[in-house]
Coordinates of C-alpha atoms in Angstrom, one line a residue:
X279 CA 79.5 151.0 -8.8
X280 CA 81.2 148.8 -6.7
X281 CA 84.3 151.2 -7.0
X282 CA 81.8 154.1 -5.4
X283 CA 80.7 151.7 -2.6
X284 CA 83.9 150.7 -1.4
X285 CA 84.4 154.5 -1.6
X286 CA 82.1 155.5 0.5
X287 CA 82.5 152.7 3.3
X288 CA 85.9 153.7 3.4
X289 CA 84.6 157.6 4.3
X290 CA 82.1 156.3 6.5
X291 CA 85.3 154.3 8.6
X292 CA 87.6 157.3 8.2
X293 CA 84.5 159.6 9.8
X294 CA 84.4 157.2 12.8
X295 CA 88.2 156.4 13.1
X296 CA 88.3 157.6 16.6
X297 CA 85.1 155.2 18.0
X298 CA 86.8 152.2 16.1
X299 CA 89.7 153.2 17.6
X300 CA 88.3 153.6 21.2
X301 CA 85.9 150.5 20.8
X302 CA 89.0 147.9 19.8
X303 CA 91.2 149.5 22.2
X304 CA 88.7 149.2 24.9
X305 CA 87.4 145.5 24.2
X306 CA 91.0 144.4 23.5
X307 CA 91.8 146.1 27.3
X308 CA 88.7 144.7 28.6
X309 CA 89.9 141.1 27.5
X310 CA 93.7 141.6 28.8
X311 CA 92.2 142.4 31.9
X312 CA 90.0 139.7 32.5
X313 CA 93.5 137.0 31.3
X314 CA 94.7 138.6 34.5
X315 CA 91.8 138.3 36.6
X316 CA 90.6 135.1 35.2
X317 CA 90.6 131.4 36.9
X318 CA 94.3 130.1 36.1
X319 CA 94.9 126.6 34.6
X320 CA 98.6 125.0 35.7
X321 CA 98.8 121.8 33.7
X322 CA 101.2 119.3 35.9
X323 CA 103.0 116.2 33.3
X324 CA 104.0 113.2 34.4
X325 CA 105.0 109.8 32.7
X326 CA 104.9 106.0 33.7
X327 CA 105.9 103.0 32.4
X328 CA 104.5 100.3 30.4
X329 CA 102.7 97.7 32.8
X330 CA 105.0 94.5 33.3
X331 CA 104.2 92.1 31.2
X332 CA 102.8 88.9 33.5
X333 CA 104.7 86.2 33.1
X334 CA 103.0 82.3 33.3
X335 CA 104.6 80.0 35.5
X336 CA 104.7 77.0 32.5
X337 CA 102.2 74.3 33.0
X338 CA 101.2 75.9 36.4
X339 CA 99.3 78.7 35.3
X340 CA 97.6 76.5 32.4
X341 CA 96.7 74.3 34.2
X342 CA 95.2 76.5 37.1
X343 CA 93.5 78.6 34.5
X344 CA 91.7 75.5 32.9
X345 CA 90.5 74.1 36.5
X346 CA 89.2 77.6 37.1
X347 CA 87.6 78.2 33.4
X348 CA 90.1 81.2 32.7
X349 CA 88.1 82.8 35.8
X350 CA 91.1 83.8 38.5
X351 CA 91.9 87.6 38.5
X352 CA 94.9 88.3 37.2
X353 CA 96.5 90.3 34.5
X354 CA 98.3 87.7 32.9
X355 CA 96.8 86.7 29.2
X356 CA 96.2 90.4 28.2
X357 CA 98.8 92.1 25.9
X358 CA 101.0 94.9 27.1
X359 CA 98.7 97.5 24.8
X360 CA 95.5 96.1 26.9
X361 CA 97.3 96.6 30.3
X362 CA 98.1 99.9 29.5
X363 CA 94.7 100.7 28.2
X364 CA 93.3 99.0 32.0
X365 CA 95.4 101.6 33.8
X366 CA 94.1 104.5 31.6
X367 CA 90.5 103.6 32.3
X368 CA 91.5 102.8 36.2
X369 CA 92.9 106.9 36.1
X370 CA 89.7 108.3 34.5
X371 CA 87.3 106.2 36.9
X372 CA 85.3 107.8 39.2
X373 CA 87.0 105.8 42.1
X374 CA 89.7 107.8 41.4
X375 CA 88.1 111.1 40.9
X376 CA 86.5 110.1 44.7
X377 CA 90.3 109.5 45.9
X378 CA 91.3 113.1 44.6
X379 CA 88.4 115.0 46.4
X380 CA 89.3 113.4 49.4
X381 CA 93.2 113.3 49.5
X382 CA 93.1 117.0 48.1
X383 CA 90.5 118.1 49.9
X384 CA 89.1 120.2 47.1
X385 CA 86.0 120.9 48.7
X386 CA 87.8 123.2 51.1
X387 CA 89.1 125.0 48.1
X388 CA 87.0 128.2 47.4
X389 CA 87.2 127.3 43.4
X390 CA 85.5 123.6 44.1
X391 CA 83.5 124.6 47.4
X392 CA 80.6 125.7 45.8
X393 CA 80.2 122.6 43.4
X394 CA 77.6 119.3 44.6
X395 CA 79.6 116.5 45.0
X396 CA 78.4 114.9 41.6
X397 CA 79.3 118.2 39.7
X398 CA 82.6 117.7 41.3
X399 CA 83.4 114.7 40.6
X400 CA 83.0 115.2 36.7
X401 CA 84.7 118.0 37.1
X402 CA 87.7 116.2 38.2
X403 CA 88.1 113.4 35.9
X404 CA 87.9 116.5 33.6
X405 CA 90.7 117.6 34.5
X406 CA 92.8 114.5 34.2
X407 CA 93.8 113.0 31.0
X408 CA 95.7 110.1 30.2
X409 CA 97.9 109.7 26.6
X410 CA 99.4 106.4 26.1
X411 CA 101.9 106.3 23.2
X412 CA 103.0 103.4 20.8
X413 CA 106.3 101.8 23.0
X414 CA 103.0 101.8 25.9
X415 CA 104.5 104.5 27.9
X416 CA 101.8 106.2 29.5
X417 CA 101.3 110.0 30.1
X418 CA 99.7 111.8 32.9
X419 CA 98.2 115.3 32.7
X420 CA 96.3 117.0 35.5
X421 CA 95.0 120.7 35.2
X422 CA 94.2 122.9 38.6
X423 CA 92.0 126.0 38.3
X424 CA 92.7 129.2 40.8
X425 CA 89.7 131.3 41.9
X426 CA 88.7 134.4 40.2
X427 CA 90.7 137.6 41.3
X428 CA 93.7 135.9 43.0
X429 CA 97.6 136.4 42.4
X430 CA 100.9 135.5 43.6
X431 CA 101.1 133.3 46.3
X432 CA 97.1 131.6 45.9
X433 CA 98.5 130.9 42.0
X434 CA 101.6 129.3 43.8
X435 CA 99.2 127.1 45.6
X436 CA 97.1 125.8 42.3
X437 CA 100.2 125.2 40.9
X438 CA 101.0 123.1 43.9
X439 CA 97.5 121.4 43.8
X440 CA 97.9 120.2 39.8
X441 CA 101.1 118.7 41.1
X442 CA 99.1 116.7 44.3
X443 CA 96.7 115.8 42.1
X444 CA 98.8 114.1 39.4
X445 CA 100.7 112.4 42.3
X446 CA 97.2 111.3 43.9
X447 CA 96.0 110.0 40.7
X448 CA 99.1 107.6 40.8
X449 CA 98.6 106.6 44.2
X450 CA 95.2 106.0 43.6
X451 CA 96.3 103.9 40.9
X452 CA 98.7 101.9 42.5
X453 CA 96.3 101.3 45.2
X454 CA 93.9 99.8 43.2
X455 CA 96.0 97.9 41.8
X456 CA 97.8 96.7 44.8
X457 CA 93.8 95.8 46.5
X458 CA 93.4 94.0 42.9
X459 CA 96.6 91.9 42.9
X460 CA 96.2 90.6 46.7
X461 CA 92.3 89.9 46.4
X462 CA 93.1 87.8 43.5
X463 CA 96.0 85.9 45.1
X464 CA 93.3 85.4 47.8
X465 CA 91.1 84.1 45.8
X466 CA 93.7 81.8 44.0
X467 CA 95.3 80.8 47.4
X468 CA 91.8 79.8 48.9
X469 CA 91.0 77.8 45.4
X470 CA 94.8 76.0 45.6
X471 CA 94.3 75.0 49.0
X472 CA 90.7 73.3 48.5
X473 CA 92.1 71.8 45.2
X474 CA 95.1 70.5 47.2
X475 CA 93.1 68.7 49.6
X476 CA 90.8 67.1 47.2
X477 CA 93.8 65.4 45.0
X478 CA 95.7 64.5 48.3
X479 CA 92.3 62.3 49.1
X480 CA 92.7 61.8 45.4
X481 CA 96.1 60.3 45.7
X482 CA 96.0 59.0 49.1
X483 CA 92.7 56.8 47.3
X484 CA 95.0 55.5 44.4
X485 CA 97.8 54.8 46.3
X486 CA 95.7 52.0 48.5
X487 CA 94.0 50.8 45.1
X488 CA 98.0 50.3 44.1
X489 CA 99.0 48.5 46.8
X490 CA 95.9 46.5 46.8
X491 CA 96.4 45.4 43.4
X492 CA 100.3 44.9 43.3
X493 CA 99.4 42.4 46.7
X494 CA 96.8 40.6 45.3
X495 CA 98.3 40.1 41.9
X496 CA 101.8 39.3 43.0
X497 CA 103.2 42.6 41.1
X498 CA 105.9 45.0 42.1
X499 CA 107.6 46.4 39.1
X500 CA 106.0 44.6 35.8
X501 CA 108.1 45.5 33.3
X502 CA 111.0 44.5 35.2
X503 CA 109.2 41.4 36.5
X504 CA 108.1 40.3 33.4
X505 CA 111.9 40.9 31.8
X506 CA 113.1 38.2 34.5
X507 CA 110.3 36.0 33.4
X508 CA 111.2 36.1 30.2
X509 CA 114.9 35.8 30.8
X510 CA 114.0 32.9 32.6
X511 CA 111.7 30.9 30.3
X512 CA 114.9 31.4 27.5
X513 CA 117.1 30.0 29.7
X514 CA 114.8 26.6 30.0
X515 CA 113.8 27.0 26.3
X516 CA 117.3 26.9 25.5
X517 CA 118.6 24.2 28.5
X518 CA 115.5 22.2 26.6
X519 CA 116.5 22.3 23.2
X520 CA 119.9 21.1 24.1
X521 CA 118.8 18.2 26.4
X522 CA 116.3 17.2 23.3
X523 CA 119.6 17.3 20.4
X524 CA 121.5 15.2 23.2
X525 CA 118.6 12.9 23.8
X526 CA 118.5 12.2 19.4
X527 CA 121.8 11.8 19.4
X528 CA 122.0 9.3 22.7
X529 CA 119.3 7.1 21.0
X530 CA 121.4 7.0 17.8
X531 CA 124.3 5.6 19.6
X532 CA 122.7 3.7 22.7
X533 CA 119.0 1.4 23.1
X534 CA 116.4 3.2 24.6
X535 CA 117.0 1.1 28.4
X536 CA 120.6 2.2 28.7
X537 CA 121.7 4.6 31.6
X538 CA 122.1 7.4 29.5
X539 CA 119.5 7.3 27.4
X540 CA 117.2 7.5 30.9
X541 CA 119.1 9.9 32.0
X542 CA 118.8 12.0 28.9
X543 CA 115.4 11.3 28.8
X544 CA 114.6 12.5 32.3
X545 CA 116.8 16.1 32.1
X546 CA 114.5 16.7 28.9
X547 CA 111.1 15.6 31.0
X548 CA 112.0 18.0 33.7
X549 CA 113.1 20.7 31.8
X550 CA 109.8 20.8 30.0
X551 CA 107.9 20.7 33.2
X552 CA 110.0 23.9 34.1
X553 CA 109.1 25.8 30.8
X554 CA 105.3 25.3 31.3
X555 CA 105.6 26.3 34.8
X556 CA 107.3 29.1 33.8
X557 CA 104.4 29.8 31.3
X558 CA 102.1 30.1 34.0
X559 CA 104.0 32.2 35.8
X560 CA 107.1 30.7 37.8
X561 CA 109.2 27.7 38.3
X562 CA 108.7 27.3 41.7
X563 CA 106.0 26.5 43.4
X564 CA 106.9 29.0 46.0
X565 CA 107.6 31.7 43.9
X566 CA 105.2 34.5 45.3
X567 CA 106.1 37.1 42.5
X568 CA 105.6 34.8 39.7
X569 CA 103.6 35.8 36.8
X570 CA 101.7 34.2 34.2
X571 CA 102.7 35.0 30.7
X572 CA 98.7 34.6 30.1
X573 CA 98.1 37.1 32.4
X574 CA 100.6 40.1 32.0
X575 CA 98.6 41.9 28.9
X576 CA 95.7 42.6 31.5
X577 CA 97.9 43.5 34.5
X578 CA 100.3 45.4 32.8
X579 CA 97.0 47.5 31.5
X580 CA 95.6 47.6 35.0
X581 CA 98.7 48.6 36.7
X582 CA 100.1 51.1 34.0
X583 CA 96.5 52.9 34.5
X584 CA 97.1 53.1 38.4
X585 CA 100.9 54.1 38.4
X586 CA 99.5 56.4 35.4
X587 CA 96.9 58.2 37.7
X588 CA 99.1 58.2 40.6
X589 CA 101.5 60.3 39.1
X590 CA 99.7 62.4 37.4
X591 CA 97.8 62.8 41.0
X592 CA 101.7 63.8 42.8
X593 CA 101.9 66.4 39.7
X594 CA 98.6 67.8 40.4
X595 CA 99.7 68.7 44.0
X596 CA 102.8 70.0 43.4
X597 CA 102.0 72.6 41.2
X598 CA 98.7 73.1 43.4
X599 CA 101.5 73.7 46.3
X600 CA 103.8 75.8 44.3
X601 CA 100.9 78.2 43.6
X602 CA 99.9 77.8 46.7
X603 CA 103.0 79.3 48.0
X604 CA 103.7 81.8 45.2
X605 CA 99.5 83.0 46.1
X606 CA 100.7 83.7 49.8
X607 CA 103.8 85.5 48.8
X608 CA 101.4 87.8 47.0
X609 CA 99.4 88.4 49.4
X610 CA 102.2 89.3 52.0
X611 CA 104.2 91.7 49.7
X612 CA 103.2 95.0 49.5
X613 CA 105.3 96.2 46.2
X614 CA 104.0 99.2 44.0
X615 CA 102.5 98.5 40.8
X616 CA 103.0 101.8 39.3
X617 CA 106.7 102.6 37.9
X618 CA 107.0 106.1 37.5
X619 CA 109.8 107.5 34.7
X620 CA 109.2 111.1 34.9
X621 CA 107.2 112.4 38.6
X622 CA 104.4 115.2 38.7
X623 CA 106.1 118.4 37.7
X624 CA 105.3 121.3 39.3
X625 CA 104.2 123.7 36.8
X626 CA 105.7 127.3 36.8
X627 CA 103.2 129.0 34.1
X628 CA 99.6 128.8 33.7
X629 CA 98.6 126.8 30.4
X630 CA 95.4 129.3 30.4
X631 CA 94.3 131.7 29.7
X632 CA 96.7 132.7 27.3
X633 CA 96.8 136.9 27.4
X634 CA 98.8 137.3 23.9
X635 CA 96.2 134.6 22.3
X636 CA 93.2 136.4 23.9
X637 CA 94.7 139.6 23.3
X638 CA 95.4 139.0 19.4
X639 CA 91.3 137.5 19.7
X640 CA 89.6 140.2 21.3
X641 CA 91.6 143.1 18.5
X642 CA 90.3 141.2 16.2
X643 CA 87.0 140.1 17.4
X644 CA 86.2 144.0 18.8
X645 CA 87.6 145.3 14.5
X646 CA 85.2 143.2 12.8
X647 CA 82.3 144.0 15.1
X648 CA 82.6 147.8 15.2
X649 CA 83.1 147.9 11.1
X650 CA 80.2 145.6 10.5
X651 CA 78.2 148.0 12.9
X652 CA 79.6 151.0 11.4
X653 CA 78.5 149.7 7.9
X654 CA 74.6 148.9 8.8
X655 CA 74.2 151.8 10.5
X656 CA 75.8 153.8 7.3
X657 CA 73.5 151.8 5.2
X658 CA 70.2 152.4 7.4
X659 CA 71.1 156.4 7.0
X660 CA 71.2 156.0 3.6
X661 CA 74.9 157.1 3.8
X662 CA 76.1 154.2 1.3
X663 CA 73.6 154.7 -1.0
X664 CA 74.7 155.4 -5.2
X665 CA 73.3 157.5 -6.6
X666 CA 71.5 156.6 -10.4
X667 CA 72.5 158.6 -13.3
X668 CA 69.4 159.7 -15.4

């Protein structure tokens, strides 16, 4: 049975070879025609490289971003993958769609002109498309569609626009970028300048509390102060012991009244009033930078504390200065951000519509419509119907 029906469908397209013939042939026509007289699409390419990587400036930058709480605009911290993913989502912003209307001025183009400005906008960031690959080199495609019913030179001209438009969307981009980086060194310029002037009060405070203290507790360099101390008490310690072995021995050979014994006995006398003067912090009583021993743990304390604070105070403000100057640099150069490898191309072919691929659609599209018609209106007539043997 199946045999018979195959049979007869086969009769019933043989019958009608002509209108299948005539209806493909005519749909497949119908659909070269429109490639030709269909909006164009010229697809313009171009490439650009990896953002730099931001380099920190040591101990600056670290110690800027924990004074700020991480907060200054800047690039730096994010990986190469995110930068490149910021610039992708910088091209498909609508601040860049709104730089493209204007600096192309596609609402003078018949193909845009009718569109609301919304609709437009959509419509461009539509037509842009960013690919970034896995080295971060990022890929720029923009797609330009003629009017209906135009040739030659108005398809030269959408050609020309894909190409404006990819080099727009990269000035765009740079722009932004280029606003970015000098509101940020703005920002970080004012904030170094206020910090400076806070730690120069800072310092100028800490430097008076220094000399304060040093005056008022005889002290110009501790440590080497208290070495000469030191130096000094083992000099009497030892003139002492000496005298004393002298004096034991002078009393083993001589009575206690002689010369020498007195004489003995005296050098020792003095010598020990020397070592406890120099225990409480000089030999002389003139000695204005004397020291006592007593005393030196809790100075050297107070005074390692100040010179600590001090320093740390001169370190403070010259990183504060070098970012300072580095801040006003940036905002005085005016250097691209955007390194292009490979410009817009001008494209010399339109991506779409594709007249073979239509073409090879609408044959087939127009065959399997007319032979499914064929076969229901066959099957309504009763034309495919098999008969029953009795």
């Amino acid at each position: 049975m199946q045999n018979i029906f195959i049979k007869k469908l086969l009769e019933v397209y043989k019958k009608n070879i002509k209108t299948i013939i005539s209806f493909v042939l005519g749909f497949t026509l119908i659909a070269l025609i429109y490639s030709f007289i269909a909006p164009a699409e010229y697809l313009s390419e171009a490439s650009l490289f990896p953002p730099k990587k931001t380099e920190s400036t040591g101990g600056l930058s670290s110690m800027l971003k924990n004074f700020t709480g991480g907060g200054m605009l800047s690039l730096g911290g994010i990986s190469e993958s995110n930068q490149g993913q910021v610039f992708a989502e910088i091209i498909m912003s609508r601040s860049v769609a709104e730089h493209v209307i204007d600096k192309c001025k596609l609402k003078d183009k018949k193909q845009y002109s009718n569109l609301r400005h919304e609709k437009l906008v959509k419509q461009v960031k539509k037509s842009i498309d960013v690919v970034i690959d896995k080295s971060g080199m990022i890929y720029l495609y923009t797609v330009a569609k003629s009017p209906f019913f135009v040739f030659g030179e108005e398809r030269k001209k959408t050609a020309k626009l894909s190409q404006d438009m990819a080099n727009t969307v990269i000035y765009a981009l740079d722009s932004i970028l280029r606003n970015r980086t000098i509101l940020a060194a703005k920002i970080s310029l004012k904030y170094s300048e206020n910090e400076a002037e806070q730690y120069r009060k800072k310092l100028d405070s800490i430097e008076l509390k220094l000399q304060n203290f040093q005056t008022k507790n005889k002290i110009l360099e501790i440590e080497e102060q208290t070495k000469s101390l030191l130096n000094q008490q083992a000099a009497i310690a030892a003139e002492l012991m000496i005298a004393e072995a002298e004096l034991k021995a002078a009393r083993k050979e001589f009575s206690d009244n002689s010369l020498v014994v007195q004489q003995l006995q005296t050098k020792v006398e003095s010598l020990r009033r020397n070592y406890d003067r120099a225990q409480k912090g000089g030999i002389f009583a003139n000695d204005e930078y004397s020291i006592p021993f007593a005393e030196i743990p809790e100075l050297a304390k107070e005074y390692a504390t100040l010179y600590r604070d001090k320093k740390i105070y001169e370190q403070v403000l010259v990183y504060l200065e070098t970012q300072r100057h580095q801040d006003a640099l940036q905002q005085a150069k005016d250097i691209s951000q955007v390194e292009i490898l490979d410009a817009p191309s001008l494209p010399e072919k339109p991506v779409a519509p594709d007249k073979i691929l239509m073409s090879i659609l609408a044959f087939v599209l127009s065959t399997f419509i007319i032979l499914v018609y064929l076969a229901l209106k066959a099957k309504i007539k009763g034309e495919l119907k098999i008969p029953v043997d009795n």
